GROMACS .gro file of C-alpha atoms in nm:
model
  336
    1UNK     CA    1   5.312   4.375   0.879
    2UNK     CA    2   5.261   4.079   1.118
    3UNK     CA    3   5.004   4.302   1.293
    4UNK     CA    4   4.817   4.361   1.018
    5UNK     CA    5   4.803   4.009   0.840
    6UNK     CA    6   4.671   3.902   1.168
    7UNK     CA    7   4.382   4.153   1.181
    8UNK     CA    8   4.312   4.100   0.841
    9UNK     CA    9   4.260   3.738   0.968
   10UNK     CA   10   4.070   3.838   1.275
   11UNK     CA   11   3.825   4.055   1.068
   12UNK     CA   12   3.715   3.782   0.812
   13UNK     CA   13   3.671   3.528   1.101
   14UNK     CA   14   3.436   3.773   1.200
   15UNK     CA   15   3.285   3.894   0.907
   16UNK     CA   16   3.225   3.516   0.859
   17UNK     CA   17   3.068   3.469   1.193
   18UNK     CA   18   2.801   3.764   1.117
   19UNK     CA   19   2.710   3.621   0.774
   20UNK     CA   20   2.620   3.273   0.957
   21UNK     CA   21   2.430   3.441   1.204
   22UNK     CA   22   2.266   3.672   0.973
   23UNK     CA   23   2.146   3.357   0.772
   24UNK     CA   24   2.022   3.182   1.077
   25UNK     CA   25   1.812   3.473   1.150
   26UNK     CA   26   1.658   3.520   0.880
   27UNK     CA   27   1.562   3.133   0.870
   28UNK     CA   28   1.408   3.138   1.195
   29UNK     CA   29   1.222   3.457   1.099
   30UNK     CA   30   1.109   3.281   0.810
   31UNK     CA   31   1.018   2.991   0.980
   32UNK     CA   32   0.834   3.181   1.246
   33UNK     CA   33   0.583   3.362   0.979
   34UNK     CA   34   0.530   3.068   0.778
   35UNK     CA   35   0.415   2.906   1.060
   36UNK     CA   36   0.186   3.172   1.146
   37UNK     CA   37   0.053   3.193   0.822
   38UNK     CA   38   0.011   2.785   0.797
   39UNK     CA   39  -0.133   2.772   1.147
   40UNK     CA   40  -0.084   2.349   1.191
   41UNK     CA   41  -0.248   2.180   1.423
   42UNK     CA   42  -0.080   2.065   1.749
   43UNK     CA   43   0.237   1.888   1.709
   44UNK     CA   44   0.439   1.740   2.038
   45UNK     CA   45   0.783   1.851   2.090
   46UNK     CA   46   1.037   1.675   1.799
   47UNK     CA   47   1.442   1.646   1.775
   48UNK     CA   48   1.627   1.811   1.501
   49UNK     CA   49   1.644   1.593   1.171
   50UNK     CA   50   1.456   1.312   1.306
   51UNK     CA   51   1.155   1.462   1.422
   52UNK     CA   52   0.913   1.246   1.599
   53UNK     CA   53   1.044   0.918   1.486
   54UNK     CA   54   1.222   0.784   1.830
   55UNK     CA   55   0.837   0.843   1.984
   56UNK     CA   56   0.646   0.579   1.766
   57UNK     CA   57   0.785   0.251   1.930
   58UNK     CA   58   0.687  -0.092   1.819
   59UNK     CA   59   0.307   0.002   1.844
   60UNK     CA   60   0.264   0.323   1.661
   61UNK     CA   61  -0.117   0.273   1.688
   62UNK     CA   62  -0.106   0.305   2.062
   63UNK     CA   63   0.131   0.597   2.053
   64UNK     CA   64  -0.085   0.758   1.811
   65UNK     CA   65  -0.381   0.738   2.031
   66UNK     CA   66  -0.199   0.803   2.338
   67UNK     CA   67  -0.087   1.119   2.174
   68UNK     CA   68  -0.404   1.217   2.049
   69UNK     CA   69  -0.542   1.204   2.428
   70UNK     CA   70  -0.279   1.463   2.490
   71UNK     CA   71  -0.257   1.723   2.210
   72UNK     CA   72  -0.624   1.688   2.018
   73UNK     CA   73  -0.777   1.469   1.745
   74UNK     CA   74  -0.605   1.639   1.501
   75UNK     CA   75  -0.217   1.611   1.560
   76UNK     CA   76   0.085   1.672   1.315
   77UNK     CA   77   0.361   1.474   1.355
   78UNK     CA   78   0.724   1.479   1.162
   79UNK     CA   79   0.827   1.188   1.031
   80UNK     CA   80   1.180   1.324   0.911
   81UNK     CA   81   1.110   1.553   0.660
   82UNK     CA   82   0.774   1.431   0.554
   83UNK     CA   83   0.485   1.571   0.796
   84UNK     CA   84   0.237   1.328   0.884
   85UNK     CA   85  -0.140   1.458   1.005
   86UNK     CA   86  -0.324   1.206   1.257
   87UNK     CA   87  -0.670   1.228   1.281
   88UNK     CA   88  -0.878   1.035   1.547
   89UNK     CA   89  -1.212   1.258   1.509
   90UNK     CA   90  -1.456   1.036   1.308
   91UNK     CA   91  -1.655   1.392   1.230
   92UNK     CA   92  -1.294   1.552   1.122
   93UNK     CA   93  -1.233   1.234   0.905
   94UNK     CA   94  -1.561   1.288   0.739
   95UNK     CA   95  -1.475   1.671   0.663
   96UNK     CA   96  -1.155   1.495   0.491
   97UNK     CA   97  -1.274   1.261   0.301
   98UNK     CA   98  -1.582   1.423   0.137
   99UNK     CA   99  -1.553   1.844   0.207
  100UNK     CA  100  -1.184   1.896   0.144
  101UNK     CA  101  -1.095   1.514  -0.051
  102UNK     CA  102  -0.955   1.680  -0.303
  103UNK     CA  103  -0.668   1.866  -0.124
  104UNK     CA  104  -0.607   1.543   0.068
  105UNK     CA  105  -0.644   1.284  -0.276
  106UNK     CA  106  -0.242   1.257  -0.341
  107UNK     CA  107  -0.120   0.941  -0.156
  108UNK     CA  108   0.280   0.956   0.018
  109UNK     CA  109   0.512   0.846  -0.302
  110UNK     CA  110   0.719   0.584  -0.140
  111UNK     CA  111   1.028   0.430  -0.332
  112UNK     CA  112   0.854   0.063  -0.344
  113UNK     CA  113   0.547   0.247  -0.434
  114UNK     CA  114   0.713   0.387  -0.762
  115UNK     CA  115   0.866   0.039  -0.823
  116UNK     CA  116   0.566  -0.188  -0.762
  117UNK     CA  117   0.291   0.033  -0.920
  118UNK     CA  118   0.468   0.109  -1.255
  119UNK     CA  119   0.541   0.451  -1.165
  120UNK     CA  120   0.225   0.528  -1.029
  121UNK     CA  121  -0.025   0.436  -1.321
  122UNK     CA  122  -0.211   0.248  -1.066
  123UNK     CA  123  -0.534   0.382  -0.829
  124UNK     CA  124  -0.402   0.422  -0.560
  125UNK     CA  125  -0.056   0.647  -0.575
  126UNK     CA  126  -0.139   0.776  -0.900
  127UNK     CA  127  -0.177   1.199  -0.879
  128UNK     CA  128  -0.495   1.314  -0.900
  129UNK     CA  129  -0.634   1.411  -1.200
  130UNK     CA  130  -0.832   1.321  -1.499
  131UNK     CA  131  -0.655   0.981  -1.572
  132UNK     CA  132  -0.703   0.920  -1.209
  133UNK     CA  133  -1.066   0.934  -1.181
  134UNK     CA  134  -1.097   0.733  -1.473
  135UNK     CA  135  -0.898   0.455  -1.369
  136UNK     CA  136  -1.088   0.488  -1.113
  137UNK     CA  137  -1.454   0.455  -1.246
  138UNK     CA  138  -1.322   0.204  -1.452
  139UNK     CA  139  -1.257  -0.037  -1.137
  140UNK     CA  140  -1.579   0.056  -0.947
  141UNK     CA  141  -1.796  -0.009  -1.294
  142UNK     CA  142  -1.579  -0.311  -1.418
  143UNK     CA  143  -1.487  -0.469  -1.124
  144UNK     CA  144  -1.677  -0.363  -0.791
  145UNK     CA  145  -2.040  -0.333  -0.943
  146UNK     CA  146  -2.328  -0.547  -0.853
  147UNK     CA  147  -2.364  -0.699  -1.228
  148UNK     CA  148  -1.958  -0.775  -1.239
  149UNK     CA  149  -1.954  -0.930  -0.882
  150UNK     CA  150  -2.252  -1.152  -0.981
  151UNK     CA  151  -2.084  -1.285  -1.280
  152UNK     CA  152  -1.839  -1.418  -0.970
  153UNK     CA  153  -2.063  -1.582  -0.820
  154UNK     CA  154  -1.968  -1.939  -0.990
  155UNK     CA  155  -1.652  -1.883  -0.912
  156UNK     CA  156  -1.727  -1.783  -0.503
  157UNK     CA  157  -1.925  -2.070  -0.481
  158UNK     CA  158  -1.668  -2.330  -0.656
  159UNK     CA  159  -1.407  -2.192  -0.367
  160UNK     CA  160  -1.665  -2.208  -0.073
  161UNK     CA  161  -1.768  -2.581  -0.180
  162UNK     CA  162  -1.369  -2.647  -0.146
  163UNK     CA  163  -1.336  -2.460   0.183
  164UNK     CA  164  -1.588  -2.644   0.320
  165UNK     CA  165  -1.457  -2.999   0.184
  166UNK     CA  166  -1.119  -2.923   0.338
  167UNK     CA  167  -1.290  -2.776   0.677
  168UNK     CA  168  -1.487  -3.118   0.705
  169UNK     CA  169  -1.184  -3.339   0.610
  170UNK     CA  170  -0.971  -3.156   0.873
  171UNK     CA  171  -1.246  -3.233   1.122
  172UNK     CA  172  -1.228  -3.551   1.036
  173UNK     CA  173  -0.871  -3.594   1.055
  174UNK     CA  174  -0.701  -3.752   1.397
  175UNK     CA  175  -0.401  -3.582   1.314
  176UNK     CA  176  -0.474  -3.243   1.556
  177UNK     CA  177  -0.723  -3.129   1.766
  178UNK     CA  178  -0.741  -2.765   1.653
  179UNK     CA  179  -0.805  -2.637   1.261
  180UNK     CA  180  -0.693  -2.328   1.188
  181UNK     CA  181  -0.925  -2.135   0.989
  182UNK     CA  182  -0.697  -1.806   1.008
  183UNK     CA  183  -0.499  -1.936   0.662
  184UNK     CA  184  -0.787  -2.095   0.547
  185UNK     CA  185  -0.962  -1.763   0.481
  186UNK     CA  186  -0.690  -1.593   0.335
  187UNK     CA  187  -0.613  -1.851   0.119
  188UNK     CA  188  -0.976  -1.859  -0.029
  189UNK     CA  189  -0.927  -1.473  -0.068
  190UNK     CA  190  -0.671  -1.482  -0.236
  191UNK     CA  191  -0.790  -1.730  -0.493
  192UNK     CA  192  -1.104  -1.590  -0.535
  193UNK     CA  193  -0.927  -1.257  -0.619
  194UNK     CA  194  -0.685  -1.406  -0.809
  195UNK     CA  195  -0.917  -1.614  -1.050
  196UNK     CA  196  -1.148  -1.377  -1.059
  197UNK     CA  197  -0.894  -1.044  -1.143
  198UNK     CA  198  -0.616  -1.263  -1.355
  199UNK     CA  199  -0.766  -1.561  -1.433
  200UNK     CA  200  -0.549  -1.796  -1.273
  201UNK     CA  201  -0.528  -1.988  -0.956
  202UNK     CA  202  -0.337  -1.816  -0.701
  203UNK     CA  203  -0.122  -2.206  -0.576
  204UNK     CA  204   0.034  -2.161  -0.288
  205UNK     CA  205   0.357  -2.311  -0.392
  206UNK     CA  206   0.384  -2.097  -0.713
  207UNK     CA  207   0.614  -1.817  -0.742
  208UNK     CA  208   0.386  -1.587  -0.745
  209UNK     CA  209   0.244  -1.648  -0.441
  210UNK     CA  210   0.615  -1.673  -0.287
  211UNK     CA  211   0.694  -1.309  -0.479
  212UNK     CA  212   0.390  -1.179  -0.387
  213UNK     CA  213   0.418  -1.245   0.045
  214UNK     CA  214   0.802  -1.054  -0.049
  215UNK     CA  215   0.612  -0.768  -0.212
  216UNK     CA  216   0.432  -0.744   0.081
  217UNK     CA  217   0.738  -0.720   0.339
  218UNK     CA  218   0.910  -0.553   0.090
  219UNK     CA  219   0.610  -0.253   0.074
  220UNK     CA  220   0.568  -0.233   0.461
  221UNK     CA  221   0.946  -0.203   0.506
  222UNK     CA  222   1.098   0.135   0.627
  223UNK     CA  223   1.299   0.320   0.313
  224UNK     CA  224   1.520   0.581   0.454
  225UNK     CA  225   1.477   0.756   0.142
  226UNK     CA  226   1.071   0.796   0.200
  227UNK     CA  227   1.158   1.018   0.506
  228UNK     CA  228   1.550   1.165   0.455
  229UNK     CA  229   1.524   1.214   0.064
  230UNK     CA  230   1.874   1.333   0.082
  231UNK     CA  231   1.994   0.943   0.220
  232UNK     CA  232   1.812   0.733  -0.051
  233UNK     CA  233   2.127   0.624  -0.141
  234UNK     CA  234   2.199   0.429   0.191
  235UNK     CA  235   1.865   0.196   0.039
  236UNK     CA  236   2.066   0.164  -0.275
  237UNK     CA  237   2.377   0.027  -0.096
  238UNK     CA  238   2.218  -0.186   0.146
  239UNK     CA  239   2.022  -0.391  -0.126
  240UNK     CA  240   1.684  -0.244  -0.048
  241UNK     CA  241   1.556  -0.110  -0.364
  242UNK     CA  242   1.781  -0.391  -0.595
  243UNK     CA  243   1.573  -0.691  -0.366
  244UNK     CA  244   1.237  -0.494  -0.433
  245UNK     CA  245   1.359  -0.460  -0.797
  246UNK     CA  246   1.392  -0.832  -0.830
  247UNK     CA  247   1.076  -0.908  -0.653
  248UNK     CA  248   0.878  -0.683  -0.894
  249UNK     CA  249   1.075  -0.860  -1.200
  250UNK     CA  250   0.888  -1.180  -1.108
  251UNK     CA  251   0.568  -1.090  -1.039
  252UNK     CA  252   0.574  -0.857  -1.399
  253UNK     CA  253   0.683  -1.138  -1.539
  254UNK     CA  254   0.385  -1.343  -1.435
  255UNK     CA  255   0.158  -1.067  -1.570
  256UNK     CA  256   0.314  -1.054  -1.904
  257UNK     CA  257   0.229  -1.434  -1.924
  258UNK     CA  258  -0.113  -1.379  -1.815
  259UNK     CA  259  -0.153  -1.086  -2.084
  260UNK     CA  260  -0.032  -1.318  -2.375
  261UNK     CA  261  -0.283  -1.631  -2.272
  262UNK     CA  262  -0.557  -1.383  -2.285
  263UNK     CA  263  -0.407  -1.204  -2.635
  264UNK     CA  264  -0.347  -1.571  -2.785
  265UNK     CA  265  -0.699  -1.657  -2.687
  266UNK     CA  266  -0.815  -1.391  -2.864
  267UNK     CA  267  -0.597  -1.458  -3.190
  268UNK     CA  268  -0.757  -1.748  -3.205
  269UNK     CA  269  -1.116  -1.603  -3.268
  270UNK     CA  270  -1.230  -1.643  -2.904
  271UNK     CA  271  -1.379  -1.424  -2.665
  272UNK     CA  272  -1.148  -1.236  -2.387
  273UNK     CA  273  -1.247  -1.470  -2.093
  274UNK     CA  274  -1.486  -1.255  -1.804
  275UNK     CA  275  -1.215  -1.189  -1.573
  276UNK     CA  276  -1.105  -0.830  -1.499
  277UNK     CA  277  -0.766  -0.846  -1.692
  278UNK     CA  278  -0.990  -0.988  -2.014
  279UNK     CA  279  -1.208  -0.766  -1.956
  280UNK     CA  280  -0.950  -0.448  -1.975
  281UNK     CA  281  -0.786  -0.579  -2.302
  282UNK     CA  282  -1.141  -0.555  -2.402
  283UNK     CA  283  -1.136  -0.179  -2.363
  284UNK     CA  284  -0.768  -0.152  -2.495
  285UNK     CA  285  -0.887  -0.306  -2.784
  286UNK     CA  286  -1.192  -0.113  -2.830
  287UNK     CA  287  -1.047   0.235  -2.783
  288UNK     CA  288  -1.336   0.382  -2.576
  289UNK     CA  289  -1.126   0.504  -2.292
  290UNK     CA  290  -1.048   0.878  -2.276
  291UNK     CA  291  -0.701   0.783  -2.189
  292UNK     CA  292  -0.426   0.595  -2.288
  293UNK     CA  293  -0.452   0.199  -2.164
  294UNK     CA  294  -0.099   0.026  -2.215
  295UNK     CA  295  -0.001  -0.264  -2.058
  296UNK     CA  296   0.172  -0.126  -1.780
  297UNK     CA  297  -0.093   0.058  -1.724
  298UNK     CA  298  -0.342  -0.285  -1.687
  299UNK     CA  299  -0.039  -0.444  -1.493
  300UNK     CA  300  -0.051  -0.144  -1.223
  301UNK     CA  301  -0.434  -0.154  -1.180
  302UNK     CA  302  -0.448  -0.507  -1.145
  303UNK     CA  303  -0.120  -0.555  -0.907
  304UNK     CA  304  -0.242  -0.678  -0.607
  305UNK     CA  305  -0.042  -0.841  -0.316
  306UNK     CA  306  -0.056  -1.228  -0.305
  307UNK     CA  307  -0.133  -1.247   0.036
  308UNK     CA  308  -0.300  -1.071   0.313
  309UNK     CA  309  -0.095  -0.911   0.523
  310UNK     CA  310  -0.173  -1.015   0.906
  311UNK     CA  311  -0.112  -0.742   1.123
  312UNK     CA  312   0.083  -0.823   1.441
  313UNK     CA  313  -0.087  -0.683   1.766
  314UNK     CA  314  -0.162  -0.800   2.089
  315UNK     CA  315  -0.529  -0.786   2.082
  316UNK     CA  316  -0.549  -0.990   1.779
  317UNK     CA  317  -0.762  -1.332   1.834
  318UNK     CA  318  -0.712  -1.606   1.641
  319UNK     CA  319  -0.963  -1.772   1.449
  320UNK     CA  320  -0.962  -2.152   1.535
  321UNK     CA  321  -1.211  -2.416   1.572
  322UNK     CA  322  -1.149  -2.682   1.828
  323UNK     CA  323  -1.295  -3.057   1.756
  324UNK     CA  324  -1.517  -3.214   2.017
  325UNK     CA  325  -1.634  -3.536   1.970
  326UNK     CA  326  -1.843  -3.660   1.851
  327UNK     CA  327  -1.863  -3.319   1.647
  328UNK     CA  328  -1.900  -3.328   1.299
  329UNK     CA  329  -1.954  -3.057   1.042
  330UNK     CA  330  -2.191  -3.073   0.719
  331UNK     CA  331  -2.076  -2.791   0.475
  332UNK     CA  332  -2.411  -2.683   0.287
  333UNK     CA  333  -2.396  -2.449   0.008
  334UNK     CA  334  -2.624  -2.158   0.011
  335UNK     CA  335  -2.738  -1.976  -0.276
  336UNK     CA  336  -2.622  -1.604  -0.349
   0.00000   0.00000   0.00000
């Protein structure tokens, strides 16, 4: 009896050691003919799970090109589970972006991308489609043309004439001997977008313009959900997606406010004002649009981050402007 209880034993240990090998097979038979059928490009070797994540370093840019050098303009890489195609070939980009743009018009859905952008009824990581290339003539004719970036133009030129005040009073200053004119710029874009797309004046000690450099960290940081969709949870517990959360909470708040001065200035008989959120109510109002324009939908267009986002490399040079005296600068405004 012993005997047999023991073969019995022996047998399903077995039995179970054939089914796992049978299922291996036939994934790595699968795996070998879908790959034959996909044909990728050239991908260098990658670990199990990870893929090619330990090759990037702190300069993916460089490892990018250095790989490039190595396996062809056109490389595949795996992020985790999400493949990632690098192209260095300006003629292959060009085949991308105007033969096959279609097949490549879907941007990567990231979790801050979902949280920032509404749930993607922005322009940029909103699925192609209909709605998409709407939204999307809708910024190039409302906000990008030539007639809608002239009706800027007092607004450009208010910003320049204070640039240039604060450039000359800096010169004229004894306090340093270099001006930076790095945060200079992106202060003036910033306010020039953010008058001319909201309305308002983008201060740099307002909370938006403190929420707004966090939504920027916050939607360059690494989500281990984006690339193990299986470990999104380890985001949720380490306060990841509850900080970008609050973040967003601000900044929609700020956008609600900006909606109701624009509504209340229209309750009381005026005119939306010319800026690009006025100018949307406009067309909510009207009901010209083939699609649906809610107010999320107005807040996701017109999200933009507060501040440009520097990037950190070696070769970057800094834009400063040294005093010599006797040196002194005479801003002059030039027509447009």
């Amino acid at each position: 009896m012993d005997d047999l209880v023991s073969i019995l034993k022996q047998t399903n240990s077995n039995l179970y050691l054939y089914v796992l090998c049978f299922f291996i097979s036939v994934l790595f038979v699968y795996k070998l003919t879908r790959r034959s059928k996909l044909n990728p490009p050239p991908s260098p070797p990658k670990l199990p799970i990870l893929g090619n994540f330990l090759q990037l370093g702190n300069l993916p840019h460089r490892t990018f090109r250095t790989l490039c050098e190595k396996h062809g303009p056109l490389m595949l890489l795996h992020l985790g589970q999400t493949p990632l195609l690098v192209v260095q070939s300006a003629e292959l980009c060009k085949e991308i972006c105007s033969t096959h743009d279609v097949a490549f018009a879907n941007r990567f859905q990231t979790a801050t991308g979902k949280i920032f952008f509404y749930e993607r009824k922005d322009v940029a990581f909103a699925p192609y489609g209909e709605e998409w290339r709407q939204k999307k003539k809708l910024c190039v004719v409302e906000l990008l043309s030539q007639k809608r970036v002239r009706s800027f133009h007092p607004i450009i030129k208010e910003e320049v004439a204070e640039l240039l005040s604060n450039i000359r009073k800096a010169c004229e200053s004894k306090d340093s001997s270099v001006i930076n004119l790095t945060d200079m710029l992106i202060e003036i874009a910033n306010t020039i977008v953010c008058r001319c797309v909201l309305g308002i004046s983008n201060d740099s000690s307002s909370s938006f313009r403190i929420q707004g450099r966090k939504m920027v960290n916050q939607f360059a940081d690494i989500f281990i959900g984006d690339f193990f969709p299986w470990l999104g949870f380890i985001d949720t517990l380490g306060g990841k997606i509850a900080a970008s959360k609050a973040t967003f909470k601000v900044i929609d708040g700020v956008f609600d406010e900006v909606i109701a001065q624009h509504k209340k200035r229209r309750e009381n008989n005026q005119s939306y004002s010319n800026d690009f959120v006025g100018i949307l109510l406009e067309l909510q109002e009207s009901g010209e649009l083939k699609f649906e324009l809610t107010n999320h939908s107005i807040k996701a267009i017109v999200m933009l981050p507060a501040e440009t986002k520097e990037i950190d490399m070696d070769e970057m040079i800094a834009l400063t402007l040294t005093k010599k005296i006797p040196l002194h600068l005479v801003p002059t405004l030039h027509s447009f």
